[in-house]
Amino acid sequence: RSAHTNTVTAVDISRDSRLVVSGGADCIVNLWSVATGDIVCSIGDMDRACAVRAVAFSGSGHFAFVGTTAPAVEVCSVPGEQEEQQQKDAPDGDDDELAAVHQLPGHSHGGTLCTCMAVREDGRMLATGGADGRCAVVSLATGEVVSSVDHNEWVMGVAF
């Protein structure tokens, strides 16, 4: 595991301030320990050749959302403290990687990229913006888009 080899394009900190998730133009997502500065785990190349443009932790901190040029938002499970200890004791291999467990609707108009995202304070909704000019709000309980607005240009920021 190593630091990013290209521009870091997105960063978020968990609500408990224990972990940081970063994504970059190198197609890598890293999970960092705030206390030590060490990479806890990572996903290399997100199984596709694309830059990561947006990342966000779920309200509980159990998941990280990752937006790329793919037409969906990746949902990655974040290892808990017990799993982290097991990973430290495990030999190098797949055990030290974040796991992509699900996909949410993204920005599929022409395969454009997700440029930004935010999780609502109560952890129930994810807002995303994209190069397709679309802002979408996704229910994290159902995985369905509950609201969307189209703009003429790229959406570069969303917030609750």
JSON list of C-alpha atoms in Angstrom, two decimals:
[
{"chain": "A", "resi": 1, "resn": "ARG", "atom": "CA", "xyz": [0.00, 0.00, 0.00]},
{"chain": "A", "resi": 2, "resn": "SER", "atom": "CA", "xyz": [1.29, 3.41, -0.91]},
{"chain": "A", "resi": 3, "resn": "ALA", "atom": "CA", "xyz": [0.20, 7.00, -1.06]},
{"chain": "A", "resi": 4, "resn": "HIS", "atom": "CA", "xyz": [-1.37, 8.35, -4.23]},
{"chain": "A", "resi": 5, "resn": "THR", "atom": "CA", "xyz": [0.88, 8.53, -7.28]},
{"chain": "A", "resi": 6, "resn": "ASN", "atom": "CA", "xyz": [-1.10, 11.32, -8.96]},
{"chain": "A", "resi": 7, "resn": "THR", "atom": "CA", "xyz": [-3.32, 14.25, -8.00]},
{"chain": "A", "resi": 8, "resn": "VAL", "atom": "CA", "xyz": [-5.62, 13.72, -5.01]},
{"chain": "A", "resi": 9, "resn": "THR", "atom": "CA", "xyz": [-9.04, 14.89, -6.17]},
{"chain": "A", "resi": 10, "resn": "ALA", "atom": "CA", "xyz": [-11.32, 14.11, -3.20]},
{"chain": "A", "resi": 11, "resn": "VAL", "atom": "CA", "xyz": [-11.05, 13.77, 0.58]},
{"chain": "A", "resi": 12, "resn": "ASP", "atom": "CA", "xyz": [-13.52, 13.21, 3.44]},
{"chain": "A", "resi": 13, "resn": "ILE", "atom": "CA", "xyz": [-13.11, 12.61, 7.18]},
{"chain": "A", "resi": 14, "resn": "SER", "atom": "CA", "xyz": [-15.31, 10.24, 9.18]},
{"chain": "A", "resi": 15, "resn": "ARG", "atom": "CA", "xyz": [-17.70, 11.78, 11.71]},
{"chain": "A", "resi": 16, "resn": "ASP", "atom": "CA", "xyz": [-15.68, 10.31, 14.58]},
{"chain": "A", "resi": 17, "resn": "SER", "atom": "CA", "xyz": [-12.54, 11.93, 13.08]},
{"chain": "A", "resi": 18, "resn": "ARG", "atom": "CA", "xyz": [-10.75, 8.57, 13.19]},
{"chain": "A", "resi": 19, "resn": "LEU", "atom": "CA", "xyz": [-10.45, 7.91, 9.44]},
{"chain": "A", "resi": 20, "resn": "VAL", "atom": "CA", "xyz": [-9.88, 9.83, 6.22]},
{"chain": "A", "resi": 21, "resn": "VAL", "atom": "CA", "xyz": [-10.83, 8.55, 2.77]},
{"chain": "A", "resi": 22, "resn": "SER", "atom": "CA", "xyz": [-9.03, 9.95, -0.27]},
{"chain": "A", "resi": 23, "resn": "GLY", "atom": "CA", "xyz": [-9.43, 9.38, -3.98]},
{"chain": "A", "resi": 24, "resn": "GLY", "atom": "CA", "xyz": [-7.23, 10.42, -6.85]},
{"chain": "A", "resi": 25, "resn": "ALA", "atom": "CA", "xyz": [-6.47, 10.73, -10.50]},
{"chain": "A", "resi": 26, "resn": "ASP", "atom": "CA", "xyz": [-4.41, 7.55, -10.06]},
{"chain": "A", "resi": 27, "resn": "CYS", "atom": "CA", "xyz": [-7.71, 5.59, -9.77]},
{"chain": "A", "resi": 28, "resn": "ILE", "atom": "CA", "xyz": [-6.95, 4.66, -6.16]},
{"chain": "A", "resi": 29, "resn": "VAL", "atom": "CA", "xyz": [-9.07, 5.08, -3.02]},
{"chain": "A", "resi": 30, "resn": "ASN", "atom": "CA", "xyz": [-7.16, 5.03, 0.28]},
{"chain": "A", "resi": 31, "resn": "LEU", "atom": "CA", "xyz": [-8.46, 4.81, 3.83]},
{"chain": "A", "resi": 32, "resn": "TRP", "atom": "CA", "xyz": [-6.08, 6.52, 6.29]},
{"chain": "A", "resi": 33, "resn": "SER", "atom": "CA", "xyz": [-5.79, 6.47, 10.07]},
{"chain": "A", "resi": 34, "resn": "VAL", "atom": "CA", "xyz": [-5.87, 10.03, 11.43]},
{"chain": "A", "resi": 35, "resn": "ALA", "atom": "CA", "xyz": [-3.95, 8.94, 14.56]},
{"chain": "A", "resi": 36, "resn": "THR", "atom": "CA", "xyz": [-1.02, 7.34, 12.72]},
{"chain": "A", "resi": 37, "resn": "GLY", "atom": "CA", "xyz": [-1.16, 8.73, 9.19]},
{"chain": "A", "resi": 38, "resn": "ASP", "atom": "CA", "xyz": [-0.91, 5.16, 7.90]},
{"chain": "A", "resi": 39, "resn": "ILE", "atom": "CA", "xyz": [-2.99, 3.73, 5.06]},
{"chain": "A", "resi": 40, "resn": "VAL", "atom": "CA", "xyz": [-5.40, 1.24, 6.64]},
{"chain": "A", "resi": 41, "resn": "CYS", "atom": "CA", "xyz": [-6.67, -0.21, 3.36]},
{"chain": "A", "resi": 42, "resn": "SER", "atom": "CA", "xyz": [-7.24, 0.72, -0.25]},
{"chain": "A", "resi": 43, "resn": "ILE", "atom": "CA", "xyz": [-8.91, -0.06, -3.54]},
{"chain": "A", "resi": 44, "resn": "GLY", "atom": "CA", "xyz": [-6.62, -0.02, -6.53]},
{"chain": "A", "resi": 45, "resn": "ASP", "atom": "CA", "xyz": [-8.01, 1.22, -9.87]},
{"chain": "A", "resi": 46, "resn": "MET", "atom": "CA", "xyz": [-11.67, 0.63, -8.88]},
{"chain": "A", "resi": 47, "resn": "ASP", "atom": "CA", "xyz": [-11.68, -2.21, -11.45]},
{"chain": "A", "resi": 48, "resn": "ARG", "atom": "CA", "xyz": [-11.67, 0.33, -14.26]},
{"chain": "A", "resi": 49, "resn": "ALA", "atom": "CA", "xyz": [-9.35, 2.93, -15.70]},
{"chain": "A", "resi": 50, "resn": "CYS", "atom": "CA", "xyz": [-10.89, 6.11, -14.34]},
{"chain": "A", "resi": 51, "resn": "ALA", "atom": "CA", "xyz": [-10.08, 8.90, -11.94]},
{"chain": "A", "resi": 52, "resn": "VAL", "atom": "CA", "xyz": [-11.85, 9.19, -8.60]},
{"chain": "A", "resi": 53, "resn": "ARG", "atom": "CA", "xyz": [-13.56, 12.59, -8.38]},
{"chain": "A", "resi": 54, "resn": "ALA", "atom": "CA", "xyz": [-15.69, 12.38, -5.21]},
{"chain": "A", "resi": 55, "resn": "VAL", "atom": "CA", "xyz": [-15.65, 10.47, -1.91]},
{"chain": "A", "resi": 56, "resn": "ALA", "atom": "CA", "xyz": [-17.80, 10.60, 1.22]},
{"chain": "A", "resi": 57, "resn": "PHE", "atom": "CA", "xyz": [-18.29, 8.55, 4.37]},
{"chain": "A", "resi": 58, "resn": "SER", "atom": "CA", "xyz": [-21.74, 7.27, 5.33]},
{"chain": "A", "resi": 59, "resn": "GLY", "atom": "CA", "xyz": [-23.23, 8.71, 8.51]},
{"chain": "A", "resi": 60, "resn": "SER", "atom": "CA", "xyz": [-22.24, 5.60, 10.46]},
{"chain": "A", "resi": 61, "resn": "GLY", "atom": "CA", "xyz": [-18.75, 5.51, 8.94]},
{"chain": "A", "resi": 62, "resn": "HIS", "atom": "CA", "xyz": [-19.27, 1.87, 7.91]},
{"chain": "A", "resi": 63, "resn": "PHE", "atom": "CA", "xyz": [-19.29, 2.73, 4.20]},
{"chain": "A", "resi": 64, "resn": "ALA", "atom": "CA", "xyz": [-17.44, 5.04, 1.84]},
{"chain": "A", "resi": 65, "resn": "PHE", "atom": "CA", "xyz": [-19.09, 6.31, -1.34]},
{"chain": "A", "resi": 66, "resn": "VAL", "atom": "CA", "xyz": [-16.87, 6.75, -4.39]},
{"chain": "A", "resi": 67, "resn": "GLY", "atom": "CA", "xyz": [-17.74, 8.74, -7.51]},
{"chain": "A", "resi": 68, "resn": "THR", "atom": "CA", "xyz": [-15.80, 8.22, -10.74]},
{"chain": "A", "resi": 69, "resn": "THR", "atom": "CA", "xyz": [-16.41, 8.35, -14.49]},
{"chain": "A", "resi": 70, "resn": "ALA", "atom": "CA", "xyz": [-18.42, 5.14, -14.17]},
{"chain": "A", "resi": 71, "resn": "PRO", "atom": "CA", "xyz": [-22.22, 5.48, -14.45]},
{"chain": "A", "resi": 72, "resn": "ALA", "atom": "CA", "xyz": [-22.75, 4.44, -10.81]},
{"chain": "A", "resi": 73, "resn": "VAL", "atom": "CA", "xyz": [-21.54, 5.45, -7.36]},
{"chain": "A", "resi": 74, "resn": "GLU", "atom": "CA", "xyz": [-19.56, 2.65, -5.70]},
{"chain": "A", "resi": 75, "resn": "VAL", "atom": "CA", "xyz": [-20.41, 1.77, -2.09]},
{"chain": "A", "resi": 76, "resn": "CYS", "atom": "CA", "xyz": [-17.38, 0.35, -0.27]},
{"chain": "A", "resi": 77, "resn": "SER", "atom": "CA", "xyz": [-17.45, -1.32, 3.12]},
{"chain": "A", "resi": 78, "resn": "VAL", "atom": "CA", "xyz": [-15.05, 0.21, 5.66]},
{"chain": "A", "resi": 79, "resn": "PRO", "atom": "CA", "xyz": [-13.44, -2.30, 8.01]},
{"chain": "A", "resi": 80, "resn": "GLY", "atom": "CA", "xyz": [-14.26, -1.94, 11.70]},
{"chain": "A", "resi": 81, "resn": "GLU", "atom": "CA", "xyz": [-11.66, -1.81, 14.47]},
{"chain": "A", "resi": 82, "resn": "GLN", "atom": "CA", "xyz": [-11.77, -5.57, 14.96]},
{"chain": "A", "resi": 83, "resn": "GLU", "atom": "CA", "xyz": [-11.33, -6.13, 11.22]},
{"chain": "A", "resi": 84, "resn": "GLU", "atom": "CA", "xyz": [-8.48, -3.60, 11.15]},
{"chain": "A", "resi": 85, "resn": "GLN", "atom": "CA", "xyz": [-6.59, -5.61, 13.78]},
{"chain": "A", "resi": 86, "resn": "GLN", "atom": "CA", "xyz": [-7.15, -8.81, 11.84]},
{"chain": "A", "resi": 87, "resn": "GLN", "atom": "CA", "xyz": [-5.86, -7.08, 8.68]},
{"chain": "A", "resi": 88, "resn": "LYS", "atom": "CA", "xyz": [-2.70, -5.91, 10.46]},
{"chain": "A", "resi": 89, "resn": "ASP", "atom": "CA", "xyz": [-2.03, -9.52, 11.43]},
{"chain": "A", "resi": 90, "resn": "ALA", "atom": "CA", "xyz": [-2.89, -10.93, 7.99]},
{"chain": "A", "resi": 91, "resn": "PRO", "atom": "CA", "xyz": [-0.33, -11.50, 5.22]},
{"chain": "A", "resi": 92, "resn": "ASP", "atom": "CA", "xyz": [-0.35, -9.10, 2.28]},
{"chain": "A", "resi": 93, "resn": "GLY", "atom": "CA", "xyz": [-3.13, -9.74, -0.19]},
{"chain": "A", "resi": 94, "resn": "ASP", "atom": "CA", "xyz": [-6.79, -9.01, -0.80]},
{"chain": "A", "resi": 95, "resn": "ASP", "atom": "CA", "xyz": [-7.57, -8.87, 2.93]},
{"chain": "A", "resi": 96, "resn": "ASP", "atom": "CA", "xyz": [-6.18, -5.34, 3.16]},
{"chain": "A", "resi": 97, "resn": "GLU", "atom": "CA", "xyz": [-8.49, -3.79, 0.58]},
{"chain": "A", "resi": 98, "resn": "LEU", "atom": "CA", "xyz": [-11.71, -1.87, 0.86]},
{"chain": "A", "resi": 99, "resn": "ALA", "atom": "CA", "xyz": [-14.50, -3.96, -0.60]},
{"chain": "A", "resi": 100, "resn": "ALA", "atom": "CA", "xyz": [-16.89, -2.54, -3.21]},
{"chain": "A", "resi": 101, "resn": "VAL", "atom": "CA", "xyz": [-20.17, -4.07, -2.06]},
{"chain": "A", "resi": 102, "resn": "HIS", "atom": "CA", "xyz": [-22.89, -2.20, -3.93]},
{"chain": "A", "resi": 103, "resn": "GLN", "atom": "CA", "xyz": [-23.62, 0.46, -6.52]},
{"chain": "A", "resi": 104, "resn": "LEU", "atom": "CA", "xyz": [-25.99, 3.42, -6.34]},
{"chain": "A", "resi": 105, "resn": "PRO", "atom": "CA", "xyz": [-27.41, 5.41, -9.25]},
{"chain": "A", "resi": 106, "resn": "GLY", "atom": "CA", "xyz": [-24.84, 7.84, -10.58]},
{"chain": "A", "resi": 107, "resn": "HIS", "atom": "CA", "xyz": [-24.49, 10.08, -13.56]},
{"chain": "A", "resi": 108, "resn": "SER", "atom": "CA", "xyz": [-25.22, 7.98, -16.60]},
{"chain": "A", "resi": 109, "resn": "HIS", "atom": "CA", "xyz": [-26.03, 10.63, -19.17]},
{"chain": "A", "resi": 110, "resn": "GLY", "atom": "CA", "xyz": [-23.31, 9.75, -21.65]},
{"chain": "A", "resi": 111, "resn": "GLY", "atom": "CA", "xyz": [-21.18, 7.99, -19.04]},
{"chain": "A", "resi": 112, "resn": "THR", "atom": "CA", "xyz": [-20.19, 11.28, -17.43]},
{"chain": "A", "resi": 113, "resn": "LEU", "atom": "CA", "xyz": [-18.41, 11.56, -14.14]},
{"chain": "A", "resi": 114, "resn": "CYS", "atom": "CA", "xyz": [-19.67, 12.19, -10.64]},
{"chain": "A", "resi": 115, "resn": "THR", "atom": "CA", "xyz": [-17.92, 15.41, -9.60]},
{"chain": "A", "resi": 116, "resn": "CYS", "atom": "CA", "xyz": [-19.11, 15.86, -6.01]},
{"chain": "A", "resi": 117, "resn": "MET", "atom": "CA", "xyz": [-21.15, 14.28, -3.22]},
{"chain": "A", "resi": 118, "resn": "ALA", "atom": "CA", "xyz": [-22.38, 14.85, 0.31]},
{"chain": "A", "resi": 119, "resn": "VAL", "atom": "CA", "xyz": [-24.14, 12.71, 2.90]},
{"chain": "A", "resi": 120, "resn": "ARG", "atom": "CA", "xyz": [-27.00, 14.23, 4.87]},
{"chain": "A", "resi": 121, "resn": "GLU", "atom": "CA", "xyz": [-26.29, 14.68, 8.60]},
{"chain": "A", "resi": 122, "resn": "ASP", "atom": "CA", "xyz": [-28.71, 11.88, 9.58]},
{"chain": "A", "resi": 123, "resn": "GLY", "atom": "CA", "xyz": [-26.99, 9.55, 7.09]},
{"chain": "A", "resi": 124, "resn": "ARG", "atom": "CA", "xyz": [-30.18, 8.76, 5.17]},
{"chain": "A", "resi": 125, "resn": "MET", "atom": "CA", "xyz": [-29.52, 10.56, 1.89]},
{"chain": "A", "resi": 126, "resn": "LEU", "atom": "CA", "xyz": [-26.62, 11.00, -0.54]},
{"chain": "A", "resi": 127, "resn": "ALA", "atom": "CA", "xyz": [-26.51, 14.01, -2.85]},
{"chain": "A", "resi": 128, "resn": "THR", "atom": "CA", "xyz": [-24.38, 13.83, -5.99]},
{"chain": "A", "resi": 129, "resn": "GLY", "atom": "CA", "xyz": [-23.50, 16.24, -8.76]},
{"chain": "A", "resi": 130, "resn": "GLY", "atom": "CA", "xyz": [-22.02, 15.43, -12.13]},
{"chain": "A", "resi": 131, "resn": "ALA", "atom": "CA", "xyz": [-20.50, 16.59, -15.37]},
{"chain": "A", "resi": 132, "resn": "ASP", "atom": "CA", "xyz": [-23.86, 15.82, -16.97]},
{"chain": "A", "resi": 133, "resn": "GLY", "atom": "CA", "xyz": [-25.33, 18.84, -15.11]},
{"chain": "A", "resi": 134, "resn": "ARG", "atom": "CA", "xyz": [-27.46, 16.64, -12.88]},
{"chain": "A", "resi": 135, "resn": "CYS", "atom": "CA", "xyz": [-27.91, 16.92, -9.10]},
{"chain": "A", "resi": 136, "resn": "ALA", "atom": "CA", "xyz": [-29.46, 13.82, -7.59]},
{"chain": "A", "resi": 137, "resn": "VAL", "atom": "CA", "xyz": [-30.54, 12.84, -4.10]},
{"chain": "A", "resi": 138, "resn": "VAL", "atom": "CA", "xyz": [-30.44, 9.10, -3.40]},
{"chain": "A", "resi": 139, "resn": "SER", "atom": "CA", "xyz": [-32.15, 7.37, -0.48]},
{"chain": "A", "resi": 140, "resn": "LEU", "atom": "CA", "xyz": [-29.52, 5.22, 1.20]},
{"chain": "A", "resi": 141, "resn": "ALA", "atom": "CA", "xyz": [-32.27, 2.98, 2.61]},
{"chain": "A", "resi": 142, "resn": "THR", "atom": "CA", "xyz": [-33.64, 2.04, -0.82]},
{"chain": "A", "resi": 143, "resn": "GLY", "atom": "CA", "xyz": [-30.85, 3.01, -3.24]},
{"chain": "A", "resi": 144, "resn": "GLU", "atom": "CA", "xyz": [-33.39, 4.93, -5.33]},
{"chain": "A", "resi": 145, "resn": "VAL", "atom": "CA", "xyz": [-33.13, 8.48, -6.64]},
{"chain": "A", "resi": 146, "resn": "VAL", "atom": "CA", "xyz": [-35.76, 10.48, -4.73]},
{"chain": "A", "resi": 147, "resn": "SER", "atom": "CA", "xyz": [-35.12, 13.83, -6.37]},
{"chain": "A", "resi": 148, "resn": "SER", "atom": "CA", "xyz": [-33.07, 15.28, -9.21]},
{"chain": "A", "resi": 149, "resn": "VAL", "atom": "CA", "xyz": [-32.50, 18.60, -10.93]},
{"chain": "A", "resi": 150, "resn": "ASP", "atom": "CA", "xyz": [-30.81, 19.16, -14.28]},
{"chain": "A", "resi": 151, "resn": "HIS", "atom": "CA", "xyz": [-28.54, 22.14, -14.95]},
{"chain": "A", "resi": 152, "resn": "ASN", "atom": "CA", "xyz": [-26.89, 23.36, -18.16]},
{"chain": "A", "resi": 153, "resn": "GLU", "atom": "CA", "xyz": [-23.31, 22.89, -16.94]},
{"chain": "A", "resi": 154, "resn": "TRP", "atom": "CA", "xyz": [-21.22, 20.68, -14.65]},
{"chain": "A", "resi": 155, "resn": "VAL", "atom": "CA", "xyz": [-22.27, 20.54, -11.01]},
{"chain": "A", "resi": 156, "resn": "MET", "atom": "CA", "xyz": [-19.13, 21.19, -8.93]},
{"chain": "A", "resi": 157, "resn": "GLY", "atom": "CA", "xyz": [-20.52, 21.13, -5.38]},
{"chain": "A", "resi": 158, "resn": "VAL", "atom": "CA", "xyz": [-23.45, 19.82, -3.35]},
{"chain": "A", "resi": 159, "resn": "ALA", "atom": "CA", "xyz": [-24.27, 20.11, 0.36]},
{"chain": "A", "resi": 160, "resn": "PHE", "atom": "CA", "xyz": [-27.10, 19.45, 2.77]}
]
